[in-house]
Amino acid sequence: MRILITGGAGFIGSNFVHYIYNNRPDYHITVLDKLTYAGNLKNIEGLSKDRVNFIKGDICDQSLVEEIVSKVEAVIHFAAESHNDNSLSNPWPFIQTNIVGTYTILEAVKKFDKRLHHISTDEVYGDLELNDPNKFTNTTPYNPSSPYSSSKASSDMLVRAWVRSFKVKATISNCSNNYGPYQHVEKFIPRQITEILEGRKPKLYGNGQNVRDWIHTEDHSSAVLTILEKGTIGETYLIGARGEKNNQQVIELILELMNKPTNYYERVNDRPGHDLRYAIDASKLINELHWQAKYTDFRSGLKSVINWYTKNEAWWKPDKHKTEAKYKELGR
Ligand code: NAD
Ligand code: TDX
């Protein structure tokens, strides 16, 4: 099986490359990644060149995408601009990569009749009230709030239309917030761990009551492989692991695990339009495809991620200063 993984040098894409490398020795992987600020070749270094082929390029480059897609059997499409705060400062790359890039991938898989799995997010559904007993399901209406989530919603709509109109063999997954190794220091959990490692206080947006539904990236990878191998064409699967926590709880747990007082954090400006709560109902994936999350102990998962950032300072240090300078300008 020859597969193309777009965005395979980013956080979740590179974890998926490792997952396939370790669990499917008969798969040959091509990674296509533009190596934006969020891509890092170190994330996939040390893998055998016989099994993993890296191509630096843009998913919006039609002839390059066609050339690669013609030679593989399936495409797993992770590449995206992924950070909400960046989308509020400059939406254009989100429109280009997330919408035009997905369109380019769709046209190529249509032309060569290849299988596609499109990676999306729970944010396409908007947000929930804190006391809402319902969670997101695959019938929840789309209601995105930010330039990031609306560009991802647009990409999902394109995939659905190409399935219906052109019989493209695609599936979609919408996953909740991931944590794990190789996540950029702009994101919530790595930012707080590395702030503490650099001797500064973690930064909590607004009142800290916003809830995210955390899943370990290893569980996201196993779910995506399950859908790729057993999913029904045209279907959307929600991926989540019952990991709801508010941001204040997560910061307090990080502080406790790093031996700091649990009130050693500062409150900073809130994110405009900040979604209040995400929560995933993954029962379709669990009941129909028999997938189960393995890394459901958030405390021990977080502990191992803290260890990873503590040991891999050389990996995150080069991005840290620039990232904090951007946040400083925003008062966040
Ligand atoms: P990331 O920002 O860490 O990585 C994105 C990767 O895509 C980078 O390697 C980057 O270089 C590459 N890329 C960006 N633009 C490109 C282009 N035009 N052409 C080729 N490559 C390009 O993102 P992530 O957090 O790993 O997210 C991966 C996917 O998972 C995204 O589609 C995102 O929407 C989705 N997702 C993320 C989360 C999360 O918690 N991070 C949750 C659910 C879904
Ligand atoms: O310093 C911070 N302090 C803080 O309180 C940062 C960076 C964030 N936050 C809050 C904002 C959110 O409520 O933490 C929460 C998580 O923030 P992010 O890591 O920016 O993630 P989020 O906006 O929830 O989106 C993430 O999950 C869904 C990914 O970045 C998306 O790509 C994915 O689709």
mmCIF file of C-alpha atoms and ligand atoms in Angstrom:
data_model
loop_
_atom_site.group_PDB
_atom_site.id
_atom_site.type_symbol
_atom_site.label_atom_id
_atom_site.label_comp_id
_atom_site.label_asym_id
_atom_site.label_seq_id
_atom_site.Cartn_x
_atom_site.Cartn_y
_atom_site.Cartn_z
ATOM 1 C CA MET A 1 0.000 0.000 0.000
ATOM 2 C CA ARG A 2 1.459 3.379 -1.035
ATOM 3 C CA ILE A 3 0.014 6.358 0.794
ATOM 4 C CA LEU A 4 0.446 10.128 0.643
ATOM 5 C CA ILE A 5 0.355 11.980 3.964
ATOM 6 C CA THR A 6 -0.038 15.735 3.479
ATOM 7 C CA GLY A 7 1.220 17.882 6.354
ATOM 8 C CA GLY A 8 3.284 14.941 7.636
ATOM 9 C CA ALA A 9 5.957 17.228 9.108
ATOM 10 C CA GLY A 10 3.454 18.980 11.395
ATOM 11 C CA PHE A 11 2.245 17.919 14.831
ATOM 12 C CA ILE A 12 -0.534 15.388 14.174
ATOM 13 C CA GLY A 13 0.670 14.431 10.680
ATOM 14 C CA SER A 14 4.149 13.471 11.949
ATOM 15 C CA ASN A 15 2.682 11.476 14.824
ATOM 16 C CA PHE A 16 0.576 9.664 12.203
ATOM 17 C CA VAL A 17 3.695 9.007 10.070
ATOM 18 C CA HIS A 18 5.333 7.348 13.112
ATOM 19 C CA TYR A 19 2.150 5.429 13.882
ATOM 20 C CA ILE A 20 1.921 3.969 10.364
ATOM 21 C CA TYR A 21 5.684 3.317 10.264
ATOM 22 C CA ASN A 22 5.437 1.306 13.502
ATOM 23 C CA ASN A 23 2.126 -0.448 12.873
ATOM 24 C CA ARG A 24 1.953 -1.059 9.107
ATOM 25 C CA PRO A 25 5.379 -2.291 7.916
ATOM 26 C CA ASP A 26 3.923 -3.005 4.459
ATOM 27 C CA TYR A 27 2.899 0.636 3.859
ATOM 28 C CA HIS A 28 5.135 2.994 1.887
ATOM 29 C CA ILE A 29 4.698 6.618 2.951
ATOM 30 C CA THR A 30 5.188 9.785 0.901
ATOM 31 C CA VAL A 31 5.018 13.001 2.923
ATOM 32 C CA LEU A 32 4.132 16.245 1.113
ATOM 33 C CA ASP A 33 4.710 19.288 3.328
ATOM 34 C CA LYS A 34 5.429 22.946 2.599
ATOM 35 C CA LEU A 35 7.448 23.280 5.836
ATOM 36 C CA THR A 36 5.693 26.441 6.978
ATOM 37 C CA TYR A 37 6.621 27.780 10.448
ATOM 38 C CA ALA A 38 4.586 24.804 11.798
ATOM 39 C CA GLY A 39 6.398 22.074 9.842
ATOM 40 C CA ASN A 40 9.661 20.581 11.097
ATOM 41 C CA LEU A 41 11.652 17.849 9.377
ATOM 42 C CA LYS A 42 13.066 16.819 12.763
ATOM 43 C CA ASN A 43 9.601 15.409 13.537
ATOM 44 C CA ILE A 44 10.141 12.597 11.049
ATOM 45 C CA GLU A 45 13.915 12.210 11.007
ATOM 46 C CA GLY A 46 15.563 8.813 11.480
ATOM 47 C CA LEU A 47 12.954 6.853 9.477
ATOM 48 C CA SER A 48 14.155 4.523 6.723
ATOM 49 C CA LYS A 49 14.300 6.209 3.295
ATOM 50 C CA ASP A 50 13.064 2.922 1.791
ATOM 51 C CA ARG A 51 9.774 3.379 3.580
ATOM 52 C CA VAL A 52 9.343 7.161 3.906
ATOM 53 C CA ASN A 53 9.876 9.641 1.093
ATOM 54 C CA PHE A 54 9.714 13.372 1.902
ATOM 55 C CA ILE A 55 8.718 15.971 -0.714
ATOM 56 C CA LYS A 56 8.804 19.670 0.127
ATOM 57 C CA GLY A 57 5.906 21.355 -1.651
ATOM 58 C CA ASP A 58 2.559 23.098 -1.507
ATOM 59 C CA ILE A 59 -0.787 21.275 -1.619
ATOM 60 C CA CYS A 60 -2.036 24.161 -3.805
ATOM 61 C CA ASP A 61 0.503 23.223 -6.511
ATOM 62 C CA GLN A 62 -1.745 21.307 -8.916
ATOM 63 C CA SER A 63 0.899 19.661 -11.113
ATOM 64 C CA LEU A 64 2.993 18.526 -8.125
ATOM 65 C CA VAL A 65 -0.085 17.174 -6.325
ATOM 66 C CA GLU A 66 -1.238 15.327 -9.462
ATOM 67 C CA GLU A 67 2.180 13.795 -10.000
ATOM 68 C CA ILE A 68 2.303 12.438 -6.434
ATOM 69 C CA VAL A 69 -1.349 11.364 -6.205
ATOM 70 C CA SER A 70 -1.071 9.397 -9.470
ATOM 71 C CA LYS A 71 1.551 7.151 -7.797
ATOM 72 C CA VAL A 72 -0.203 6.312 -4.495
ATOM 73 C CA GLU A 73 -3.321 4.364 -3.558
ATOM 74 C CA ALA A 74 -4.608 6.648 -0.808
ATOM 75 C CA VAL A 75 -4.213 10.195 0.479
ATOM 76 C CA ILE A 76 -4.513 11.136 4.153
ATOM 77 C CA HIS A 77 -4.892 14.889 4.167
ATOM 78 C CA PHE A 78 -3.599 16.602 7.346
ATOM 79 C CA ALA A 79 -1.973 19.726 5.819
ATOM 80 C CA ALA A 80 -3.603 22.917 7.043
ATOM 81 C CA GLU A 81 -3.059 26.221 8.732
ATOM 82 C CA SER A 82 -4.176 25.138 12.196
ATOM 83 C CA HIS A 83 -3.923 27.928 14.778
ATOM 84 C CA ASN A 84 -6.996 30.001 15.659
ATOM 85 C CA ASP A 85 -5.020 32.974 16.992
ATOM 86 C CA ASN A 86 -3.066 33.234 13.716
ATOM 87 C CA SER A 87 -6.298 33.079 11.719
ATOM 88 C CA LEU A 88 -7.589 36.117 13.605
ATOM 89 C CA SER A 89 -4.437 38.122 12.797
ATOM 90 C CA ASN A 90 -4.166 37.054 9.135
ATOM 91 C CA PRO A 91 -6.893 34.829 7.632
ATOM 92 C CA TRP A 92 -5.468 34.662 4.086
ATOM 93 C CA PRO A 93 -3.169 31.602 4.445
ATOM 94 C CA PHE A 94 -6.129 29.735 5.974
ATOM 95 C CA ILE A 95 -8.305 30.460 2.940
ATOM 96 C CA GLN A 96 -5.505 29.472 0.586
ATOM 97 C CA THR A 97 -4.239 26.263 2.219
ATOM 98 C CA ASN A 98 -7.379 24.952 3.898
ATOM 99 C CA ILE A 99 -9.835 25.701 1.088
ATOM 100 C CA VAL A 100 -7.848 25.964 -2.175
ATOM 101 C CA GLY A 101 -5.399 23.268 -0.996
ATOM 102 C CA THR A 102 -8.206 20.813 -0.217
ATOM 103 C CA TYR A 103 -9.828 21.629 -3.571
ATOM 104 C CA THR A 104 -6.517 20.813 -5.294
ATOM 105 C CA ILE A 105 -6.268 17.468 -3.465
ATOM 106 C CA LEU A 106 -9.905 16.673 -4.354
ATOM 107 C CA GLU A 107 -9.370 17.365 -8.053
ATOM 108 C CA ALA A 108 -6.319 15.076 -8.061
ATOM 109 C CA VAL A 109 -8.023 12.153 -6.283
ATOM 110 C CA LYS A 110 -10.973 12.611 -8.636
ATOM 111 C CA LYS A 111 -8.731 12.542 -11.713
ATOM 112 C CA PHE A 112 -6.839 9.403 -10.654
ATOM 113 C CA ASP A 113 -9.718 7.727 -8.760
ATOM 114 C CA LYS A 114 -7.849 7.433 -5.446
ATOM 115 C CA ARG A 115 -9.053 6.969 -1.869
ATOM 116 C CA LEU A 116 -9.010 10.112 0.323
ATOM 117 C CA HIS A 117 -9.287 10.575 4.062
ATOM 118 C CA HIS A 118 -9.783 14.213 5.032
ATOM 119 C CA ILE A 119 -8.737 15.332 8.517
ATOM 120 C CA SER A 120 -10.982 17.928 10.096
ATOM 121 C CA THR A 121 -11.849 19.351 13.482
ATOM 122 C CA ASP A 122 -14.705 19.506 15.989
ATOM 123 C CA GLU A 123 -14.547 23.301 15.703
ATOM 124 C CA VAL A 124 -16.683 23.189 12.531
ATOM 125 C CA TYR A 125 -19.695 22.650 14.829
ATOM 126 C CA GLY A 126 -19.201 25.899 16.752
ATOM 127 C CA ASP A 127 -19.420 25.704 20.531
ATOM 128 C CA LEU A 128 -21.695 24.380 23.287
ATOM 129 C CA GLU A 129 -22.962 25.898 26.529
ATOM 130 C CA LEU A 130 -21.180 24.585 29.621
ATOM 131 C CA ASN A 131 -24.352 22.848 30.861
ATOM 132 C CA ASP A 132 -25.561 21.501 27.485
ATOM 133 C CA PRO A 133 -26.149 17.726 27.920
ATOM 134 C CA ASN A 134 -25.616 17.203 24.178
ATOM 135 C CA LYS A 135 -22.250 16.686 22.515
ATOM 136 C CA PHE A 136 -21.306 17.110 18.846
ATOM 137 C CA THR A 137 -22.402 14.261 16.549
ATOM 138 C CA ASN A 138 -22.088 13.907 12.800
ATOM 139 C CA THR A 139 -25.585 15.368 12.404
ATOM 140 C CA THR A 140 -24.861 18.552 14.397
ATOM 141 C CA PRO A 141 -25.270 21.559 12.042
ATOM 142 C CA TYR A 142 -22.057 23.346 11.053
ATOM 143 C CA ASN A 143 -21.659 26.683 12.857
ATOM 144 C CA PRO A 144 -17.971 27.711 12.800
ATOM 145 C CA SER A 145 -16.802 30.825 14.658
ATOM 146 C CA SER A 146 -13.278 31.740 13.529
ATOM 147 C CA PRO A 147 -11.513 32.168 10.179
ATOM 148 C CA TYR A 148 -9.701 28.878 10.997
ATOM 149 C CA SER A 149 -12.808 26.847 11.789
ATOM 150 C CA SER A 150 -14.810 28.336 8.906
ATOM 151 C CA SER A 151 -12.012 27.464 6.462
ATOM 152 C CA LYS A 152 -11.991 23.881 7.806
ATOM 153 C CA ALA A 153 -15.806 23.762 7.528
ATOM 154 C CA SER A 154 -15.481 24.930 3.923
ATOM 155 C CA SER A 155 -12.987 22.166 3.187
ATOM 156 C CA ASP A 156 -15.351 19.558 4.664
ATOM 157 C CA MET A 157 -18.179 20.875 2.468
ATOM 158 C CA LEU A 158 -15.983 20.568 -0.621
ATOM 159 C CA VAL A 159 -15.174 16.949 0.274
ATOM 160 C CA ARG A 160 -18.872 16.130 0.741
ATOM 161 C CA ALA A 161 -19.740 17.741 -2.605
ATOM 162 C CA TRP A 162 -16.978 15.862 -4.451
ATOM 163 C CA VAL A 163 -18.218 12.580 -2.935
ATOM 164 C CA ARG A 164 -21.777 13.221 -4.036
ATOM 165 C CA SER A 165 -21.191 14.818 -7.437
ATOM 166 C CA PHE A 166 -18.072 12.993 -8.630
ATOM 167 C CA LYS A 167 -18.179 9.760 -6.561
ATOM 168 C CA VAL A 168 -14.822 10.565 -4.987
ATOM 169 C CA LYS A 169 -13.977 7.798 -2.483
ATOM 170 C CA ALA A 170 -13.550 9.985 0.584
ATOM 171 C CA THR A 171 -14.188 9.836 4.306
ATOM 172 C CA ILE A 172 -13.964 12.716 6.809
ATOM 173 C CA SER A 173 -13.039 12.768 10.486
ATOM 174 C CA ASN A 174 -13.617 15.615 12.942
ATOM 175 C CA CYS A 175 -11.399 15.283 15.983
ATOM 176 C CA SER A 176 -11.196 17.178 19.250
ATOM 177 C CA ASN A 177 -8.112 18.940 20.734
ATOM 178 C CA ASN A 178 -4.958 16.828 20.446
ATOM 179 C CA TYR A 179 -1.996 16.768 22.807
ATOM 180 C CA GLY A 180 1.267 14.868 22.502
ATOM 181 C CA PRO A 181 4.898 15.261 21.387
ATOM 182 C CA TYR A 182 5.922 17.555 18.478
ATOM 183 C CA GLN A 183 3.131 20.104 19.072
ATOM 184 C CA HIS A 184 4.175 23.674 18.250
ATOM 185 C CA VAL A 185 4.807 25.988 21.238
ATOM 186 C CA GLU A 186 2.072 28.360 20.039
ATOM 187 C CA LYS A 187 -0.586 25.846 21.200
ATOM 188 C CA PHE A 188 -2.043 25.814 24.715
ATOM 189 C CA ILE A 189 -0.377 22.844 26.435
ATOM 190 C CA PRO A 190 3.163 23.203 24.974
ATOM 191 C CA ARG A 191 3.043 26.952 25.568
ATOM 192 C CA GLN A 192 2.331 26.530 29.273
ATOM 193 C CA ILE A 193 4.928 23.756 29.789
ATOM 194 C CA THR A 194 7.643 25.763 28.037
ATOM 195 C CA GLU A 195 6.708 29.003 29.847
ATOM 196 C CA ILE A 196 7.307 27.171 33.136
ATOM 197 C CA LEU A 197 10.539 25.615 31.817
ATOM 198 C CA GLU A 198 11.734 29.145 30.932
ATOM 199 C CA GLY A 199 10.861 30.445 34.398
ATOM 200 C CA ARG A 200 7.697 32.367 33.485
ATOM 201 C CA LYS A 201 4.073 31.937 34.489
ATOM 202 C CA PRO A 202 1.525 30.072 32.288
ATOM 203 C CA LYS A 203 -0.968 32.316 30.462
ATOM 204 C CA LEU A 204 -4.704 31.719 30.848
ATOM 205 C CA TYR A 205 -7.069 33.414 28.376
ATOM 206 C CA GLY A 206 -10.066 35.230 29.910
ATOM 207 C CA ASN A 207 -11.744 33.509 32.849
ATOM 208 C CA GLY A 208 -10.272 30.090 31.975
ATOM 209 C CA GLN A 209 -13.641 28.331 32.018
ATOM 210 C CA ASN A 210 -13.523 27.374 28.305
ATOM 211 C CA VAL A 211 -13.690 23.591 27.906
ATOM 212 C CA ARG A 212 -11.688 21.517 25.431
ATOM 213 C CA ASP A 213 -12.132 17.746 24.896
ATOM 214 C CA TRP A 214 -8.534 16.464 25.013
ATOM 215 C CA ILE A 215 -7.358 13.373 23.134
ATOM 216 C CA HIS A 216 -3.833 11.968 22.915
ATOM 217 C CA THR A 217 -2.515 12.193 19.372
ATOM 218 C CA GLU A 218 -1.747 8.444 19.409
ATOM 219 C CA ASP A 219 -5.500 7.798 19.773
ATOM 220 C CA HIS A 220 -6.216 10.226 16.914
ATOM 221 C CA SER A 221 -3.780 8.230 14.747
ATOM 222 C CA SER A 222 -5.353 4.851 15.571
ATOM 223 C CA ALA A 223 -8.800 6.274 14.807
ATOM 224 C CA VAL A 224 -7.700 7.654 11.431
ATOM 225 C CA LEU A 225 -6.131 4.329 10.440
ATOM 226 C CA THR A 226 -9.329 2.526 11.492
ATOM 227 C CA ILE A 227 -11.419 4.836 9.294
ATOM 228 C CA LEU A 228 -8.993 4.512 6.379
ATOM 229 C CA GLU A 229 -9.174 0.722 6.528
ATOM 230 C CA LYS A 230 -12.773 0.092 7.636
ATOM 231 C CA GLY A 231 -14.742 3.322 7.123
ATOM 232 C CA THR A 232 -17.691 3.651 4.740
ATOM 233 C CA ILE A 233 -17.092 5.965 1.775
ATOM 234 C CA GLY A 234 -18.958 9.253 2.097
ATOM 235 C CA GLU A 235 -19.259 9.021 5.873
ATOM 236 C CA THR A 236 -18.100 11.450 8.550
ATOM 237 C CA TYR A 237 -16.727 10.079 11.844
ATOM 238 C CA LEU A 238 -16.197 12.126 15.001
ATOM 239 C CA ILE A 239 -13.093 11.264 17.028
ATOM 240 C CA GLY A 240 -12.929 11.969 20.755
ATOM 241 C CA ALA A 241 -11.934 10.288 24.005
ATOM 242 C CA ARG A 242 -14.189 11.856 26.686
ATOM 243 C CA GLY A 243 -11.445 14.252 27.743
ATOM 244 C CA GLU A 244 -13.392 17.381 28.703
ATOM 245 C CA LYS A 245 -11.440 19.771 30.957
ATOM 246 C CA ASN A 246 -11.545 23.535 31.333
ATOM 247 C CA ASN A 247 -8.369 25.497 30.647
ATOM 248 C CA GLN A 248 -7.883 26.474 34.273
ATOM 249 C CA GLN A 249 -7.985 22.796 35.314
ATOM 250 C CA VAL A 250 -5.369 21.926 32.683
ATOM 251 C CA ILE A 251 -3.029 24.742 33.776
ATOM 252 C CA GLU A 252 -3.409 23.745 37.434
ATOM 253 C CA LEU A 253 -2.604 20.113 36.600
ATOM 254 C CA ILE A 254 0.478 21.126 34.574
ATOM 255 C CA LEU A 255 1.653 23.255 37.515
ATOM 256 C CA GLU A 256 1.090 20.422 39.988
ATOM 257 C CA LEU A 257 2.969 17.922 37.772
ATOM 258 C CA MET A 258 5.834 20.429 37.410
ATOM 259 C CA ASN A 259 6.036 20.993 41.184
ATOM 260 C CA LYS A 260 4.809 24.603 41.170
ATOM 261 C CA PRO A 261 2.033 26.194 43.259
ATOM 262 C CA THR A 262 -1.266 25.711 41.406
ATOM 263 C CA ASN A 263 -1.965 29.469 41.471
ATOM 264 C CA TYR A 264 1.349 30.269 39.689
ATOM 265 C CA TYR A 265 -0.272 31.540 36.450
ATOM 266 C CA GLU A 266 -1.440 34.842 34.990
ATOM 267 C CA ARG A 267 -4.666 35.809 33.280
ATOM 268 C CA VAL A 268 -4.191 37.489 29.907
ATOM 269 C CA ASN A 269 -6.498 39.024 27.272
ATOM 270 C CA ASP A 270 -9.167 36.689 25.955
ATOM 271 C CA ARG A 271 -9.255 35.488 22.339
ATOM 272 C CA PRO A 272 -11.903 37.400 20.311
ATOM 273 C CA GLY A 273 -14.877 35.136 19.574
ATOM 274 C CA HIS A 274 -13.391 32.455 21.890
ATOM 275 C CA ASP A 275 -15.422 29.225 21.608
ATOM 276 C CA LEU A 276 -16.762 28.212 25.014
ATOM 277 C CA ARG A 277 -16.922 24.421 24.922
ATOM 278 C CA TYR A 278 -16.257 21.516 22.574
ATOM 279 C CA ALA A 279 -17.427 17.960 23.341
ATOM 280 C CA ILE A 280 -17.402 14.938 21.036
ATOM 281 C CA ASP A 281 -19.804 11.997 20.887
ATOM 282 C CA ALA A 282 -17.659 9.324 19.196
ATOM 283 C CA SER A 283 -20.232 6.527 19.456
ATOM 284 C CA LYS A 284 -20.550 6.060 15.671
ATOM 285 C CA LEU A 285 -16.816 5.333 15.377
ATOM 286 C CA ILE A 286 -16.881 3.103 18.464
ATOM 287 C CA ASN A 287 -20.045 1.152 17.556
ATOM 288 C CA GLU A 288 -19.634 0.820 13.794
ATOM 289 C CA LEU A 289 -15.853 0.509 13.417
ATOM 290 C CA HIS A 290 -15.039 -0.870 16.912
ATOM 291 C CA TRP A 291 -12.388 1.745 17.662
ATOM 292 C CA GLN A 292 -11.379 2.407 21.267
ATOM 293 C CA ALA A 293 -9.169 5.124 22.755
ATOM 294 C CA LYS A 294 -6.229 3.756 24.774
ATOM 295 C CA TYR A 295 -4.632 6.857 26.321
ATOM 296 C CA THR A 296 -7.564 8.011 28.443
ATOM 297 C CA ASP A 297 -5.617 8.782 31.635
ATOM 298 C CA PHE A 298 -5.061 12.522 31.039
ATOM 299 C CA ARG A 299 -2.824 12.926 34.086
ATOM 300 C CA SER A 300 -0.308 10.309 32.937
ATOM 301 C CA GLY A 301 -0.564 11.468 29.300
ATOM 302 C CA LEU A 302 0.200 15.017 30.376
ATOM 303 C CA LYS A 303 3.080 13.818 32.543
ATOM 304 C CA SER A 304 4.712 12.090 29.571
ATOM 305 C CA VAL A 305 4.225 15.193 27.397
ATOM 306 C CA ILE A 306 5.832 17.356 30.110
ATOM 307 C CA ASN A 307 8.779 14.900 30.143
ATOM 308 C CA TRP A 308 9.028 15.111 26.350
ATOM 309 C CA TYR A 309 9.252 18.941 26.338
ATOM 310 C CA THR A 310 11.661 18.867 29.274
ATOM 311 C CA LYS A 311 14.001 16.502 27.391
ATOM 312 C CA ASN A 312 13.600 18.110 23.960
ATOM 313 C CA GLU A 313 14.446 21.741 24.608
ATOM 314 C CA ALA A 314 16.555 21.822 21.416
ATOM 315 C CA TRP A 315 13.397 20.972 19.432
ATOM 316 C CA TRP A 316 11.178 23.801 20.768
ATOM 317 C CA LYS A 317 13.658 26.510 21.753
ATOM 318 C CA PRO A 318 14.190 27.900 18.208
ATOM 319 C CA ASP A 319 10.440 28.731 17.874
ATOM 320 C CA LYS A 320 9.786 29.933 21.407
ATOM 321 C CA HIS A 321 11.052 33.510 21.343
ATOM 322 C CA LYS A 322 9.288 34.422 18.074
ATOM 323 C CA THR A 323 6.046 32.848 19.271
ATOM 324 C CA GLU A 324 6.064 34.757 22.565
ATOM 325 C CA ALA A 325 6.897 38.020 20.751
ATOM 326 C CA LYS A 326 3.715 37.558 18.642
ATOM 327 C CA TYR A 327 1.628 36.864 21.764
ATOM 328 C CA LYS A 328 3.090 39.907 23.509
ATOM 329 C CA GLU A 329 1.863 42.166 20.695
ATOM 330 C CA LEU A 330 -1.652 40.755 21.194
ATOM 331 C CA GLY A 331 -1.534 41.144 24.970
ATOM 332 C CA ARG A 332 -1.986 37.374 25.248
HETATM 333 P P1 NAD B 1 0.230 21.852 12.367
HETATM 334 O O1 NAD B 1 0.036 23.312 12.145
HETATM 335 O O2 NAD B 1 1.095 21.386 13.484
HETATM 336 O O3 NAD B 1 0.809 21.181 11.032
HETATM 337 C C1 NAD B 1 0.358 21.521 9.757
HETATM 338 C C2 NAD B 1 1.366 21.005 8.741
HETATM 339 O O4 NAD B 1 0.881 21.309 7.416
HETATM 340 C C3 NAD B 1 2.754 21.654 8.863
HETATM 341 O O5 NAD B 1 3.760 20.678 8.753
HETATM 342 C C4 NAD B 1 2.802 22.615 7.679
HETATM 343 O O6 NAD B 1 4.110 22.832 7.186
HETATM 344 C C5 NAD B 1 1.916 21.894 6.666
HETATM 345 N N1 NAD B 1 1.331 22.815 5.672
HETATM 346 C C6 NAD B 1 0.700 23.995 5.916
HETATM 347 N N2 NAD B 1 0.324 24.560 4.757
HETATM 348 C C7 NAD B 1 0.703 23.708 3.767
HETATM 349 C C8 NAD B 1 0.579 23.732 2.351
HETATM 350 N N3 NAD B 1 -0.025 24.758 1.721
HETATM 351 N N4 NAD B 1 1.076 22.696 1.630
HETATM 352 C C9 NAD B 1 1.695 21.669 2.257
HETATM 353 N N5 NAD B 1 1.849 21.595 3.589
HETATM 354 C C10 NAD B 1 1.350 22.607 4.335
HETATM 355 O O7 NAD B 1 -1.242 21.257 12.494
HETATM 356 P P2 NAD B 1 -1.800 20.044 13.356
HETATM 357 O O8 NAD B 1 -2.195 20.545 14.687
HETATM 358 O O9 NAD B 1 -0.878 18.896 13.228
HETATM 359 O O10 NAD B 1 -3.140 19.724 12.541
HETATM 360 C C11 NAD B 1 -3.148 18.798 11.473
HETATM 361 C C12 NAD B 1 -4.561 18.637 10.966
HETATM 362 O O11 NAD B 1 -5.400 18.182 12.011
HETATM 363 C C13 NAD B 1 -5.183 19.939 10.469
HETATM 364 O O12 NAD B 1 -5.964 19.639 9.333
HETATM 365 C C14 NAD B 1 -6.067 20.398 11.612
HETATM 366 O O13 NAD B 1 -7.145 21.164 11.156
HETATM 367 C C15 NAD B 1 -6.521 19.055 12.165
HETATM 368 N N6 NAD B 1 -6.897 19.025 13.585
HETATM 369 C C16 NAD B 1 -6.030 19.494 14.537
HETATM 370 C C17 NAD B 1 -6.365 19.384 15.888
HETATM 371 C C18 NAD B 1 -5.413 19.844 16.983
HETATM 372 O O14 NAD B 1 -5.750 19.746 18.157
HETATM 373 N N7 NAD B 1 -4.226 20.327 16.665
HETATM 374 C C19 NAD B 1 -7.583 18.815 16.254
HETATM 375 C C20 NAD B 1 -8.448 18.359 15.247
HETATM 376 C C21 NAD B 1 -8.089 18.463 13.936
HETATM 377 O O1 TDX B 2 -1.796 30.629 25.976
HETATM 378 C C1 TDX B 2 -2.937 30.191 25.815
HETATM 379 N N1 TDX B 2 -3.834 30.279 26.840
HETATM 380 C C2 TDX B 2 -5.110 29.813 26.752
HETATM 381 O O2 TDX B 2 -5.876 29.922 27.718
HETATM 382 C C3 TDX B 2 -3.369 29.550 24.580
HETATM 383 C C4 TDX B 2 -2.397 29.431 23.427
HETATM 384 C C5 TDX B 2 -4.656 29.071 24.511
HETATM 385 N N2 TDX B 2 -5.515 29.197 25.549
HETATM 386 C C6 TDX B 2 -6.865 28.608 25.455
HETATM 387 C C7 TDX B 2 -7.626 28.858 24.183
HETATM 388 C C8 TDX B 2 -8.456 27.591 24.043
HETATM 389 O O3 TDX B 2 -9.627 27.686 24.822
HETATM 390 O O4 TDX B 2 -6.645 27.195 25.482
HETATM 391 C C9 TDX B 2 -7.566 26.507 24.632
HETATM 392 C C10 TDX B 2 -6.791 25.718 23.578
HETATM 393 O O5 TDX B 2 -6.174 26.648 22.709
HETATM 394 P P1 TDX B 2 -5.376 26.189 21.386
HETATM 395 O O6 TDX B 2 -4.270 25.273 21.778
HETATM 396 O O7 TDX B 2 -5.045 27.416 20.622
HETATM 397 O O8 TDX B 2 -6.440 25.268 20.651
HETATM 398 P P2 TDX B 2 -7.919 25.539 20.057
HETATM 399 O O9 TDX B 2 -8.128 26.951 19.678
HETATM 400 O O10 TDX B 2 -8.898 24.891 20.987
HETATM 401 O O11 TDX B 2 -7.811 24.669 18.687
HETATM 402 C C11 TDX B 2 -7.137 23.399 18.678
HETATM 403 O O12 TDX B 2 -8.042 22.329 18.686
HETATM 404 C C12 TDX B 2 -8.830 22.136 17.534
HETATM 405 C C13 TDX B 2 -6.211 23.291 17.466
HETATM 406 O O13 TDX B 2 -5.297 24.370 17.472
HETATM 407 C C14 TDX B 2 -7.004 23.251 16.192
HETATM 408 O O14 TDX B 2 -6.147 23.029 15.084
HETATM 409 C C15 TDX B 2 -7.997 22.123 16.270
HETATM 410 O O15 TDX B 2 -8.831 22.118 15.142
#
